[in-house]
Short mmCIF file of C-alpha atoms in Angstrom, two decimals:
data_model
loop_
_atom_site.label_atom_id
_atom_site.label_comp_id
_atom_site.label_asym_id
_atom_site.label_seq_id
_atom_site.Cartn_x
_atom_site.Cartn_y
_atom_site.Cartn_z
CA MET A 1 0.00 0.00 0.00
CA CYS A 2 2.73 2.49 1.00
CA ALA A 3 5.23 1.60 -1.68
CA GLU A 4 2.81 1.61 -4.61
CA GLY A 5 0.12 4.00 -3.43
CA VAL A 6 -2.77 1.53 -3.80
CA SER A 7 -5.74 0.50 -1.66
CA THR A 8 -5.75 -2.43 0.74
CA ARG A 9 -7.74 -4.71 -1.56
CA HIS A 10 -5.57 -3.70 -4.53
CA ALA A 11 -2.43 -4.51 -2.53
CA LEU A 12 -3.82 -7.90 -1.56
CA GLU A 13 -4.57 -8.69 -5.19
CA MET A 14 -0.98 -7.79 -6.11
CA LEU A 15 0.43 -9.98 -3.35
CA SER A 16 -1.78 -12.91 -4.34
CA ARG A 17 -0.22 -12.74 -7.80
CA ASP A 18 3.36 -12.44 -6.49
CA LEU A 19 3.76 -8.90 -7.84
CA VAL A 20 6.53 -7.50 -5.62
CA PRO A 21 6.60 -3.68 -5.31
CA MET A 22 9.44 -2.13 -7.28
CA THR A 23 9.91 0.84 -4.93
CA SER A 24 10.73 1.01 -1.27
CA ALA A 25 8.44 2.41 1.42
CA SER A 26 11.36 3.48 3.60
CA GLY A 27 12.96 6.90 3.16
CA GLY A 28 11.37 9.91 1.54
CA PRO A 29 7.75 11.05 1.57
CA PRO A 30 4.98 8.54 0.77
CA PRO A 31 4.04 8.45 -2.92
CA LYS A 32 0.83 9.90 -4.24
CA LYS A 33 -2.09 7.61 -4.91
CA SER A 34 -1.25 5.61 -8.03
CA THR A 35 -3.44 5.89 -11.12
CA VAL A 36 -1.40 3.40 -13.12
CA PRO A 37 -2.71 -0.20 -13.14
CA LYS A 38 -0.41 -2.50 -11.19
CA LEU A 39 -2.08 -5.73 -12.32
CA PRO A 40 -2.00 -7.22 -15.84
CA PRO A 41 -4.53 -5.49 -18.15
CA LEU A 42 -7.56 -7.50 -19.25
CA ILE A 43 -9.21 -5.35 -21.88
CA GLN A 44 -7.85 -4.13 -25.20
CA ARG A 45 -9.35 -1.26 -27.21
CA THR A 46 -9.99 -3.61 -30.14
CA ASN A 47 -12.19 -5.99 -28.08
CA ASP A 48 -15.83 -6.02 -29.20
CA ASP A 49 -18.78 -6.47 -26.81
CA LYS A 50 -18.82 -10.26 -27.16
CA LYS A 51 -15.12 -10.43 -26.33
CA LEU A 52 -15.60 -8.06 -23.37
CA LEU A 53 -18.25 -10.30 -21.80
CA GLU A 54 -16.09 -13.35 -22.42
CA ILE A 55 -13.15 -11.63 -20.68
CA VAL A 56 -15.32 -10.73 -17.68
CA VAL A 57 -16.66 -14.29 -17.42
CA SER A 58 -13.13 -15.73 -17.61
CA TYR A 59 -11.90 -13.33 -14.93
CA TYR A 60 -14.77 -14.16 -12.58
CA HIS A 61 -14.21 -17.87 -13.27
CA LYS A 62 -10.55 -17.55 -12.30
CA THR A 63 -11.48 -15.58 -9.19
CA LEU A 64 -13.91 -18.27 -8.01
CA LYS A 65 -11.18 -20.90 -8.14
CA GLU A 66 -8.92 -18.69 -6.01
CA LYS A 67 -11.43 -17.60 -3.34
CA PRO A 68 -12.30 -20.11 -0.58
CA ASP A 69 -15.32 -18.12 0.61
CA ALA A 70 -17.00 -18.40 -2.79
CA GLN A 71 -16.14 -22.10 -3.02
CA GLN A 72 -17.57 -22.62 0.47
CA TYR A 73 -20.89 -21.19 -0.71
CA LEU A 74 -21.08 -23.90 -3.37
CA VAL A 75 -20.34 -26.53 -0.72
CA LYS A 76 -23.08 -25.04 1.48
CA ARG A 77 -25.56 -25.41 -1.39
CA GLY A 78 -24.47 -29.01 -2.04
CA LEU A 79 -22.91 -28.13 -5.41
CA GLN A 80 -19.59 -29.88 -4.87
CA SER A 81 -18.55 -30.60 -8.42
CA ALA A 82 -15.38 -29.35 -10.08
CA GLU A 83 -16.79 -30.61 -13.37
CA MET A 84 -19.84 -28.36 -12.90
CA VAL A 85 -17.66 -25.31 -12.20
CA GLU A 86 -15.61 -25.92 -15.34
CA HIS A 87 -18.47 -26.95 -17.60
CA PHE A 88 -20.65 -23.91 -16.85
CA ARG A 89 -17.69 -21.60 -16.11
CA LEU A 90 -19.06 -20.45 -12.78
CA GLY A 91 -17.40 -17.35 -11.35
CA TYR A 92 -17.26 -14.94 -8.46
CA SER A 93 -17.21 -11.13 -8.41
CA ASN A 94 -15.17 -9.62 -5.55
CA ARG A 95 -14.75 -6.00 -6.77
CA THR A 96 -11.26 -6.51 -8.21
CA LEU A 97 -12.08 -6.22 -11.92
CA GLY A 98 -11.30 -2.50 -11.90
CA TYR A 99 -7.73 -3.08 -10.73
CA HIS A 100 -6.97 -4.49 -14.17
CA MET A 101 -7.98 -1.23 -15.88
CA PRO A 102 -6.50 2.27 -15.90
CA ALA A 103 -8.06 4.73 -13.47
CA SER A 104 -11.22 6.51 -14.55
CA ASN A 105 -9.34 9.82 -14.82
CA ARG A 106 -7.41 8.46 -17.78
CA LEU A 107 -8.85 8.27 -21.28
CA ALA A 108 -8.37 4.51 -21.68
CA GLY A 109 -9.80 3.84 -18.21
CA ALA A 110 -12.85 6.01 -18.83
CA GLU A 111 -13.53 4.33 -22.18
CA GLN A 112 -13.25 0.81 -20.78
CA ARG A 113 -15.51 1.59 -17.84
CA GLN A 114 -18.09 3.22 -20.07
CA ARG A 115 -18.29 0.15 -22.29
CA LEU A 116 -18.68 -2.12 -19.25
CA LYS A 117 -21.44 0.15 -17.97
CA GLU A 118 -23.26 -0.13 -21.27
CA LEU A 119 -23.05 -3.91 -20.99
CA GLY A 120 -24.28 -3.79 -17.39
CA VAL A 121 -21.13 -5.23 -15.79
CA LEU A 122 -20.49 -1.90 -14.03
CA ARG A 123 -23.19 0.33 -12.57
CA ASN A 124 -23.84 3.91 -13.58
CA GLN A 125 -24.92 5.09 -10.14
CA THR A 126 -21.74 4.16 -8.26
CA PRO A 127 -18.54 4.83 -10.23
CA GLY A 128 -16.60 1.60 -10.77
CA HIS A 129 -18.98 -0.54 -8.71
CA GLU A 130 -19.43 -4.01 -10.17
CA HIS A 131 -23.04 -5.03 -10.73
CA PHE A 132 -22.44 -8.59 -9.43
CA SER A 133 -20.18 -7.60 -6.53
CA GLY A 134 -20.22 -10.26 -3.82
CA SER A 135 -22.11 -12.72 -6.02
CA LEU A 136 -21.65 -16.18 -7.42
CA VAL A 137 -21.85 -15.55 -11.16
CA ILE A 138 -23.39 -18.05 -13.59
CA PRO A 139 -22.95 -17.07 -17.24
CA ILE A 140 -25.52 -18.11 -19.83
CA PHE A 141 -24.22 -19.07 -23.27
CA ASN A 142 -25.89 -19.60 -26.59
CA LEU A 143 -25.09 -22.62 -28.76
CA ASN A 144 -22.18 -20.72 -30.33
CA GLY A 145 -20.53 -20.37 -26.92
CA GLU A 146 -21.20 -16.62 -26.71
CA VAL A 147 -22.16 -14.99 -23.40
CA VAL A 148 -25.70 -13.64 -23.78
CA GLN A 149 -26.68 -13.15 -20.11
CA MET A 150 -25.23 -13.47 -16.60
CA TYR A 151 -26.90 -14.37 -13.31
CA GLY A 152 -25.56 -13.36 -9.91
CA ARG A 153 -26.45 -14.82 -6.51
CA LYS A 154 -25.25 -13.01 -3.38
CA ILE A 155 -23.28 -15.38 -1.17
CA THR A 156 -23.55 -13.47 2.13
CA ALA A 157 -26.64 -13.12 4.29
CA ASN A 158 -25.89 -9.87 6.14
CA LEU A 159 -26.72 -7.52 3.28
CA ARG A 160 -28.13 -4.03 3.57
CA ALA A 161 -31.91 -3.82 3.58
CA GLY A 162 -33.30 -3.77 0.09
CA THR A 163 -30.25 -5.41 -1.52
CA PRO A 164 -31.48 -8.07 -3.97
CA ASP A 165 -30.12 -11.61 -3.67
CA HIS A 166 -30.67 -12.33 -7.36
CA LEU A 167 -29.25 -10.24 -10.20
CA TYR A 168 -29.16 -10.33 -13.99
CA LEU A 169 -27.54 -8.07 -16.53
CA PRO A 170 -29.85 -5.14 -17.32
CA GLY A 171 -32.09 -5.49 -20.34
CA PRO A 172 -34.11 -8.42 -21.66
CA LEU A 173 -33.41 -11.89 -20.27
CA ARG A 174 -31.67 -13.65 -23.12
CA GLY A 175 -30.43 -17.18 -23.65
CA VAL A 176 -31.50 -20.70 -22.73
CA TRP A 177 -29.33 -22.13 -20.01
CA ASN A 178 -27.87 -25.57 -20.89
CA GLU A 179 -29.61 -25.60 -24.27
CA GLN A 180 -27.38 -28.55 -25.23
CA ALA A 181 -29.67 -30.68 -23.03
CA LEU A 182 -32.61 -29.92 -25.33
CA ILE A 183 -30.59 -31.29 -28.23
CA ALA A 184 -29.50 -34.42 -26.37
CA SER A 185 -32.84 -35.38 -24.81
CA LYS A 186 -36.54 -35.12 -25.55
CA GLU A 187 -37.31 -35.34 -21.82
CA ILE A 188 -36.42 -32.17 -19.95
CA ILE A 189 -36.49 -31.17 -16.29
CA LEU A 190 -37.60 -27.54 -16.03
CA CYS A 191 -36.56 -25.71 -12.87
CA GLU A 192 -37.46 -22.32 -11.44
CA SER A 193 -33.90 -21.16 -10.73
CA LEU A 194 -30.33 -21.81 -11.84
CA ILE A 195 -29.31 -23.13 -8.40
CA ASP A 196 -32.07 -25.76 -8.57
CA ALA A 197 -31.04 -26.69 -12.11
CA LEU A 198 -27.41 -27.11 -11.00
CA THR A 199 -28.66 -29.32 -8.14
CA PHE A 200 -30.23 -31.73 -10.64
CA TRP A 201 -27.14 -31.55 -12.87
CA CYS A 202 -24.80 -32.46 -10.01
CA ALA A 203 -27.08 -35.38 -9.07
CA GLY A 204 -26.61 -36.88 -12.53
CA TYR A 205 -29.64 -35.45 -14.35
CA ARG A 206 -27.98 -33.55 -17.17
CA ASN A 207 -31.22 -33.10 -19.16
CA VAL A 208 -32.20 -29.98 -17.21
CA THR A 209 -32.82 -26.32 -17.93
CA THR A 210 -34.52 -23.45 -16.12
CA ILE A 211 -36.71 -20.39 -16.33
CA TYR A 212 -35.50 -17.21 -14.64
CA GLY A 213 -38.07 -17.08 -11.85
CA VAL A 214 -41.81 -17.78 -12.03
CA ASN A 215 -42.48 -14.54 -13.91
CA ASN A 216 -39.79 -15.07 -16.54
CA PHE A 217 -40.75 -17.91 -18.84
CA THR A 218 -39.13 -16.36 -21.89
CA ASP A 219 -40.20 -16.53 -25.52
CA GLU A 220 -36.69 -17.72 -26.35
CA LEU A 221 -37.17 -20.79 -24.14
CA ARG A 222 -40.55 -21.50 -25.71
CA ALA A 223 -39.00 -21.29 -29.16
CA ALA A 224 -36.12 -23.57 -28.15
CA LEU A 225 -38.47 -26.24 -26.75
CA LYS A 226 -40.41 -26.18 -30.00
CA HIS A 227 -37.31 -26.09 -32.22
CA HIS A 228 -35.68 -29.06 -30.49
CA SER A 229 -38.96 -31.04 -30.45
CA THR A 230 -39.14 -31.53 -26.68
CA ARG A 231 -41.74 -34.20 -25.94
CA ARG A 232 -41.96 -34.32 -22.15
CA ILE A 233 -41.25 -31.85 -19.36
CA TYR A 234 -40.94 -32.38 -15.61
CA ILE A 235 -41.85 -29.08 -13.97
CA ALA A 236 -39.63 -28.87 -10.87
CA TYR A 237 -40.69 -25.47 -9.52
CA ASP A 238 -40.69 -24.61 -5.81
CA ARG A 239 -43.52 -26.05 -3.68
CA ASP A 240 -44.82 -22.67 -2.60
CA ASP A 241 -47.88 -20.73 -3.74
CA ALA A 242 -46.02 -18.89 -6.51
CA GLY A 243 -44.42 -22.10 -7.75
CA GLU A 244 -47.72 -23.99 -7.77
CA ARG A 245 -49.51 -21.24 -9.70
CA ALA A 246 -46.69 -21.00 -12.23
CA ALA A 247 -46.54 -24.78 -12.67
CA GLN A 248 -50.26 -24.88 -13.43
CA VAL A 249 -50.13 -21.98 -15.91
CA HIS A 250 -46.93 -23.09 -17.65
CA GLY A 251 -48.06 -26.71 -17.70
CA GLU A 252 -51.25 -25.80 -19.54
CA GLU A 253 -49.32 -23.70 -22.02
CA LEU A 254 -46.75 -26.43 -22.67
CA MET A 255 -49.43 -29.09 -23.11
CA SER A 256 -51.14 -26.84 -25.65
CA MET A 257 -47.82 -27.03 -27.55
CA GLY A 258 -48.12 -30.83 -27.59
CA ILE A 259 -45.63 -31.44 -24.75
CA GLU A 260 -46.46 -33.91 -21.97
CA CYS A 261 -46.11 -32.33 -18.53
CA PHE A 262 -45.51 -33.77 -15.07
CA ARG A 263 -45.34 -31.87 -11.79
CA VAL A 264 -42.41 -32.80 -9.52
CA GLN A 265 -43.80 -32.47 -6.00
CA PHE A 266 -41.21 -31.58 -3.40
CA PRO A 267 -42.17 -31.44 0.28
CA LYS A 268 -44.37 -28.45 1.06
CA GLY A 269 -42.41 -25.20 1.05
CA GLN A 270 -39.21 -26.70 -0.37
CA ASP A 271 -37.37 -26.36 -3.67
CA ALA A 272 -35.05 -28.81 -5.42
CA ASN A 273 -31.89 -27.55 -3.72
CA GLU A 274 -33.39 -27.52 -0.23
CA CYS A 275 -34.87 -30.98 -0.69
CA ALA A 276 -31.54 -32.36 -1.93
CA LEU A 277 -29.72 -30.84 1.07
CA LYS A 278 -32.18 -32.10 3.67
CA THR A 279 -32.64 -35.60 2.26
CA THR A 280 -29.70 -37.72 1.21
CA PRO A 281 -28.59 -39.19 -1.06
CA ALA A 282 -29.71 -36.36 -3.33
CA ALA A 283 -29.58 -38.40 -6.54
CA LYS A 284 -31.84 -41.08 -5.08
CA ILE A 285 -34.43 -38.71 -3.64
CA LEU A 286 -34.59 -36.55 -6.75
CA GLY A 287 -34.94 -39.70 -8.81
CA ILE A 288 -37.86 -40.89 -6.69
CA LEU A 289 -39.61 -37.53 -6.94
CA LEU A 290 -39.18 -37.55 -10.72
CA HIS A 291 -40.36 -41.14 -10.89
CA SER A 292 -43.51 -40.33 -8.92
CA ALA A 293 -44.28 -36.98 -10.54
CA ALA A 294 -47.96 -36.17 -11.11
CA TRP A 295 -49.29 -36.08 -14.65
CA LEU A 296 -50.86 -32.71 -15.41
CA GLY A 297 -52.71 -33.83 -18.51
CA LYS A 298 -56.44 -34.46 -18.80
CA GLY A 299 -58.16 -37.11 -20.85
CA LYS A 300 -56.10 -39.41 -22.99
CA ARG A 301 -52.36 -39.24 -22.83
CA PRO A 302 -50.76 -37.66 -25.94
CA ALA A 303 -49.33 -40.25 -28.32
CA VAL A 304 -45.67 -39.38 -27.88
CA SER A 305 -42.81 -41.85 -28.14
CA VAL A 306 -40.35 -40.71 -25.51
CA ILE A 307 -36.64 -40.96 -26.24
CA LYS A 308 -34.65 -41.49 -23.07
CA PRO A 309 -31.22 -39.95 -22.53
CA ALA A 310 -28.36 -42.31 -23.31
CA VAL A 311 -27.05 -42.06 -19.76
CA ILE A 312 -30.35 -43.33 -18.37
CA GLN A 313 -30.44 -46.19 -20.84
CA ALA A 314 -26.96 -47.20 -19.69
CA GLN A 315 -28.11 -47.10 -16.07
CA GLN A 316 -30.98 -49.46 -16.82
CA ILE A 317 -28.67 -51.83 -18.68
CA GLU A 318 -26.22 -51.94 -15.77
CA GLU A 319 -29.04 -52.51 -13.27
CA ALA A 320 -30.47 -55.28 -15.43
CA LYS A 321 -27.09 -57.05 -15.45
CA ALA A 322 -26.73 -56.73 -11.70
CA LYS A 323 -30.32 -57.85 -10.91
CA PRO A 324 -31.67 -59.92 -13.77
CA ALA A 325 -34.64 -61.11 -11.73
CA ALA A 326 -35.64 -57.70 -10.40
CA THR A 327 -38.75 -56.03 -11.76
CA GLU A 328 -39.72 -52.42 -11.95
CA LYS A 329 -42.55 -53.15 -9.56
CA ASN A 330 -40.03 -54.21 -6.90
CA ILE A 331 -38.02 -51.03 -7.46
CA GLU A 332 -41.09 -48.83 -7.20
CA GLU A 333 -42.15 -50.49 -3.96
CA GLU A 334 -38.69 -49.81 -2.50
CA ASP A 335 -38.91 -46.20 -3.70
CA ARG A 336 -42.31 -45.68 -2.09
CA GLU A 337 -41.01 -47.01 1.20
CA LEU A 338 -38.06 -44.64 1.05
CA VAL A 339 -40.37 -41.74 0.23
CA LYS A 340 -42.51 -42.56 3.26
CA GLU A 341 -39.42 -42.77 5.45
CA LYS A 342 -37.59 -39.67 4.15
CA ILE A 343 -40.34 -37.26 3.14
CA PRO A 344 -43.63 -38.51 4.58
CA ALA A 345 -46.77 -37.32 2.83
CA ALA A 346 -44.73 -35.13 0.48
CA THR A 347 -45.82 -36.76 -2.75
CA THR A 348 -49.07 -38.39 -1.68
CA THR A 349 -50.90 -35.28 -0.51
CA ALA A 350 -49.64 -32.76 -3.05
CA ALA A 351 -52.08 -33.77 -5.75
CA LYS A 352 -55.05 -33.48 -3.41
CA GLU A 353 -53.90 -30.06 -2.16
CA LYS A 354 -53.78 -28.61 -5.68
CA ASN A 355 -56.57 -30.72 -7.20
CA ILE A 356 -54.11 -32.53 -9.46
CA SER A 357 -54.65 -36.16 -10.41
CA GLU A 358 -52.56 -38.70 -8.51
CA PRO A 359 -49.57 -40.04 -10.45
CA GLN A 360 -50.23 -43.43 -11.97
CA GLN A 361 -47.54 -46.00 -11.30
CA PRO A 362 -46.15 -47.50 -14.52
CA SER A 363 -45.54 -51.16 -15.19
CA VAL A 364 -42.71 -52.91 -16.98
CA PHE A 365 -45.18 -54.31 -19.52
CA PRO A 366 -48.15 -52.58 -21.20
CA LEU A 367 -51.40 -52.92 -19.34
CA ALA A 368 -53.57 -55.79 -20.44
CA ALA A 369 -56.92 -55.10 -22.02
CA ASN A 370 -59.88 -54.80 -19.68
CA PRO A 371 -61.83 -58.05 -19.98
CA GLU A 372 -65.08 -56.13 -19.46
CA SER A 373 -64.33 -53.64 -22.21
CA THR A 374 -63.79 -54.01 -25.92
CA GLN A 375 -61.31 -51.13 -25.93
CA PRO A 376 -57.74 -51.69 -24.69
CA GLU A 377 -56.94 -49.73 -21.56
CA GLU A 378 -54.89 -46.60 -22.20
CA ALA A 379 -51.33 -47.02 -20.93
CA PRO A 380 -50.56 -44.47 -18.20
CA PRO A 381 -47.83 -41.90 -18.77
CA ARG A 382 -44.46 -43.24 -17.80
CA PRO A 383 -42.45 -40.96 -15.48
CA MET A 384 -38.71 -40.53 -15.71
CA PRO A 385 -36.42 -43.39 -14.57
CA LEU A 386 -33.90 -42.96 -11.80
CA SER A 387 -30.58 -41.14 -11.93
CA ALA A 388 -27.77 -41.46 -14.45
CA PRO A 389 -24.90 -43.83 -13.72
CA ALA A 390 -21.69 -42.74 -12.12
CA GLU A 391 -19.77 -45.62 -13.68
CA PRO A 392 -17.83 -45.13 -16.94
CA LEU A 393 -19.27 -46.62 -20.12
CA VAL A 394 -16.91 -49.11 -21.79
CA LYS A 395 -17.00 -50.15 -25.45
CA ILE A 396 -14.56 -52.64 -27.01
CA GLU A 397 -14.05 -52.91 -30.75
CA GLY A 398 -11.18 -55.20 -31.65
CA GLU A 399 -8.01 -53.87 -30.07
CA GLU A 400 -9.53 -50.43 -29.35
CA ILE A 401 -11.13 -49.73 -25.98
CA THR A 402 -13.35 -46.65 -25.62
CA VAL A 403 -14.22 -45.44 -22.12
CA THR A 404 -16.71 -42.57 -21.77
CA ILE A 405 -16.56 -40.64 -18.49
CA GLY A 406 -18.94 -37.69 -18.34
CA PRO A 407 -18.42 -35.47 -21.40
CA ARG A 408 -14.96 -36.90 -22.15
CA THR A 409 -14.02 -39.98 -24.19
CA TYR A 410 -10.83 -41.98 -23.62
CA ARG A 411 -9.58 -44.21 -26.46
CA VAL A 412 -7.05 -46.86 -25.40
CA LEU A 413 -4.83 -48.99 -27.63
CA GLY A 414 -2.28 -51.70 -26.81
CA LEU A 415 -3.75 -53.18 -23.62
CA GLU A 416 -3.71 -56.73 -25.07
CA LYS A 417 0.11 -56.57 -25.34
CA ASN A 418 0.44 -56.34 -21.54
CA THR A 419 0.44 -59.99 -20.49
CA SER A 420 1.67 -59.62 -16.91
CA ARG A 421 0.38 -57.65 -13.93
CA GLY A 422 2.30 -54.60 -12.79
CA VAL A 423 2.83 -53.31 -16.34
CA MET A 424 0.13 -51.47 -18.31
CA ARG A 425 1.81 -49.58 -21.13
CA VAL A 426 -0.91 -48.23 -23.39
CA ASN A 427 -1.69 -45.40 -25.78
CA VAL A 428 -4.41 -43.12 -24.40
CA LYS A 429 -6.21 -40.33 -26.25
CA VAL A 430 -8.77 -38.20 -24.41
CA SER A 431 -11.16 -35.97 -26.34
CA GLY A 432 -14.16 -33.76 -25.69
CA ARG A 433 -15.77 -30.48 -26.55
CA ASN A 434 -15.55 -27.35 -24.49
CA LEU A 435 -18.47 -25.02 -23.80
CA ARG A 436 -17.93 -23.23 -27.11
CA GLY A 437 -18.27 -26.53 -28.98
CA GLU A 438 -14.59 -26.66 -29.89
CA TYR A 439 -13.11 -30.16 -30.20
CA CYS A 440 -10.14 -30.62 -27.86
CA TYR A 441 -7.92 -33.65 -27.33
CA HIS A 442 -4.67 -34.94 -25.83
CA GLY A 443 -2.89 -38.22 -26.49
CA ASP A 444 0.18 -39.97 -25.12
CA THR A 445 1.74 -43.39 -24.55
CA LEU A 446 2.27 -44.15 -20.88
CA ASP A 447 2.45 -46.89 -18.27
CA MET A 448 -0.74 -46.59 -16.23
CA GLU A 449 1.02 -48.29 -13.31
CA SER A 450 3.52 -45.39 -13.10
CA PHE A 451 2.44 -42.53 -10.83
CA ARG A 452 4.83 -40.11 -12.51
CA GLN A 453 3.52 -40.86 -16.00
CA ARG A 454 -0.13 -40.70 -14.89
CA ALA A 455 0.52 -37.31 -13.25
CA GLY A 456 2.16 -35.98 -16.41
CA PHE A 457 -0.72 -37.16 -18.57
CA THR A 458 -3.26 -35.63 -16.16
CA LYS A 459 -1.55 -32.25 -16.11
CA GLN A 460 -1.22 -31.94 -19.87
CA ALA A 461 -4.72 -33.28 -20.61
CA ALA A 462 -6.25 -30.80 -18.17
CA HIS A 463 -4.41 -27.99 -19.93
CA GLU A 464 -5.44 -29.08 -23.44
CA LEU A 465 -9.10 -29.64 -22.55
CA ALA A 466 -9.35 -26.55 -20.29
CA VAL A 467 -10.55 -28.72 -17.40
CA LYS A 468 -9.48 -28.69 -13.79
CA GLU A 469 -6.69 -31.17 -12.97
CA GLU A 470 -8.80 -32.73 -10.20
CA THR A 471 -11.42 -33.68 -12.80
CA ILE A 472 -8.93 -35.42 -15.12
CA HIS A 473 -7.24 -37.02 -12.10
CA ALA A 474 -10.56 -38.60 -11.10
CA ASP A 475 -11.15 -39.72 -14.71
CA VAL A 476 -7.71 -41.33 -14.93
CA GLY A 477 -8.35 -43.20 -11.68
CA LYS A 478 -11.60 -44.64 -13.07
CA LEU A 479 -9.90 -45.43 -16.39
CA TRP A 480 -7.03 -47.20 -14.60
CA THR A 481 -9.50 -49.32 -12.63
CA LYS A 482 -11.44 -50.32 -15.75
CA LEU A 483 -8.28 -51.18 -17.67
CA GLY A 484 -7.06 -53.24 -14.72
CA ASP A 485 -10.27 -55.28 -14.78
CA LEU A 486 -9.96 -55.83 -18.53
CA GLN A 487 -6.29 -56.78 -18.20
CA ARG A 488 -7.09 -59.42 -15.56
CA GLU A 489 -9.78 -60.90 -17.78
CA HIS A 490 -7.38 -60.96 -20.74
CA ILE A 491 -4.61 -62.70 -18.77
CA LYS A 492 -7.05 -65.21 -17.26
CA LYS A 493 -8.46 -66.01 -20.67
CA ALA A 494 -4.98 -66.50 -22.11
CA LEU A 495 -4.00 -68.91 -19.31
CA GLU A 496 -7.19 -70.91 -19.61
CA THR A 497 -6.86 -71.34 -23.40
CA PRO A 498 -5.80 -74.98 -24.03
CA GLN A 499 -2.57 -75.41 -25.94
CA GLU A 500 -2.94 -77.07 -29.30
CA GLU A 501 -1.32 -80.52 -29.38
CA THR A 502 1.11 -81.17 -32.20
CA VAL A 503 0.07 -84.32 -33.98
CA MET A 504 2.54 -86.11 -36.29
CA ASN A 505 1.39 -87.81 -39.44
CA ALA A 506 2.30 -91.43 -40.18
CA GLU A 507 5.39 -90.53 -42.21
CA GLU A 508 6.78 -88.23 -39.49
CA GLN A 509 6.08 -90.83 -36.80
CA ALA A 510 7.92 -93.56 -38.76
CA ALA A 511 10.96 -91.28 -39.25
CA ALA A 512 11.07 -90.50 -35.52
CA LEU A 513 10.95 -94.19 -34.56
CA ASP A 514 13.75 -94.99 -37.04
CA LEU A 515 15.92 -92.32 -35.39
CA LEU A 516 15.32 -93.74 -31.91
CA ARG A 517 16.08 -97.30 -33.06
CA ASP A 518 19.33 -96.34 -34.88
CA PRO A 519 22.31 -97.97 -33.04
CA ARG A 520 24.42 -94.94 -34.10
CA LEU A 521 22.04 -92.48 -32.43
CA LEU A 522 24.69 -91.09 -30.07
CA ASP A 523 27.18 -90.58 -32.92
CA ARG A 524 24.51 -88.74 -34.93
CA VAL A 525 23.81 -86.46 -31.96
CA LEU A 526 27.54 -85.69 -31.55
CA SER A 527 27.76 -84.97 -35.28
CA ASP A 528 24.89 -82.51 -34.96
CA PHE A 529 26.70 -80.84 -32.04
CA ASP A 530 29.74 -80.31 -34.26
CA LYS A 531 27.57 -78.82 -37.01
CA CYS A 532 26.06 -76.42 -34.46
CA GLY A 533 29.55 -75.32 -33.36
CA VAL A 534 29.50 -76.91 -29.89
CA VAL A 535 33.12 -77.59 -28.82
CA GLY A 536 34.59 -79.41 -25.84
CA GLU A 537 35.68 -82.80 -24.65
CA GLU A 538 33.90 -85.75 -26.22
CA THR A 539 33.04 -87.24 -22.82
CA ASN A 540 31.35 -84.03 -21.68
CA LYS A 541 29.43 -83.74 -24.93
CA ARG A 542 28.22 -87.31 -24.51
CA VAL A 543 26.99 -86.52 -21.01
CA SER A 544 25.23 -83.42 -22.31
#
């Protein structure tokens, strides 16, 4: 502060980046307050508005990963996922953005601040004050990876009276959060807030999006649902009066668009995040609530063939392998018991309270025709299955092994050459797409049993894919385990394979017997030794 003439927070930012003051505070009068930026500049005059928002999002994202208080807020809300932070580029605003710009009394500083004010990042009322100051920042991207909106959630409770907890950039609410989910799945979970949507995402339900509060069901979201041919929606709004009214209104509108609608019924007064925090495991409870959601339709169910997300299909396949004799009826009975134990009367009374029909429990097989009726009974709507699997998906084609872990794919070659335990030298290529849709990859040949080589691969792959090292480290651990299982199976199969017996034909057998019966057999052997170059005493060669 004394040596450079900066504020306390500015000095702390400099120290956190190892920027040592170049002048000394001892001797001579203290310097005047500095107007020259001491931290690396972020903004260039040539940056357009899209680039400016991208720079701000990247800076907030970097700040979040450096600030324990912001990370602790995510832990408090049960959002403990490094993959989530990287995938959605979550950030944190702590009022340090201005330290990377010239002071406002300089031309360049005034221009940069004015442009950020026009975008809504800085406020007009308070010079230099960041709009999202003290907030967790969740950017909203379009399918081209461009920032079109930003949401801020204050992370502290002791705010001045009248300070809003929820903030957006000024202007119209643009963008569809996680629009990629609408492309990947025809079944969508629709939440009331971004925090609730992230709660589902962290629990394994990646086919989720959100409105921006009960009064902000945007035309852009309506258009996206129609454009991507969404067939079924699970309305997961808060279980309060506002949420119930919005669910009824939006459900009717969506059904008029030809979309099946179900109402996810949390315990009275709770939202998705609060329910997930109070009742563990979150993935199981959210799955049960989705599975028992109430159908909002009237009359006959719309004839829609629902396409399930690939991750859910994989879950059902894995469960079928583990429990071939289990039926869906057994699973549903277990779920109902858990619902009664964890959240009594939460899902059984909700329909009566809001005059909504009780959810009909599906069956594994279509319902049989009513013997007293000539018309086959209409099959009830089938709610969403339980959560997505945490296990990697493995595919083997010849000598190539493909392991899919989350949004990343690992291709492995050369495992079959490792015929002994303790050595696993393979070629590994990891690939995936970042939030902008860019294809990224990293490949290397390494021994998976070597800590040093695994660490090197993890570090470089994280850099190439723009993913946190902890995320790749966890992936590599799962990959190593899967490859170890496959290697054991390969070695076991090789040992159990019977060796083919060499069978001589009649001519070869006769020649062999003639050799054994030859009285000069020993002389012939010694002659062969000489031809092979074996030297030594004759007695020793005979013994050999």
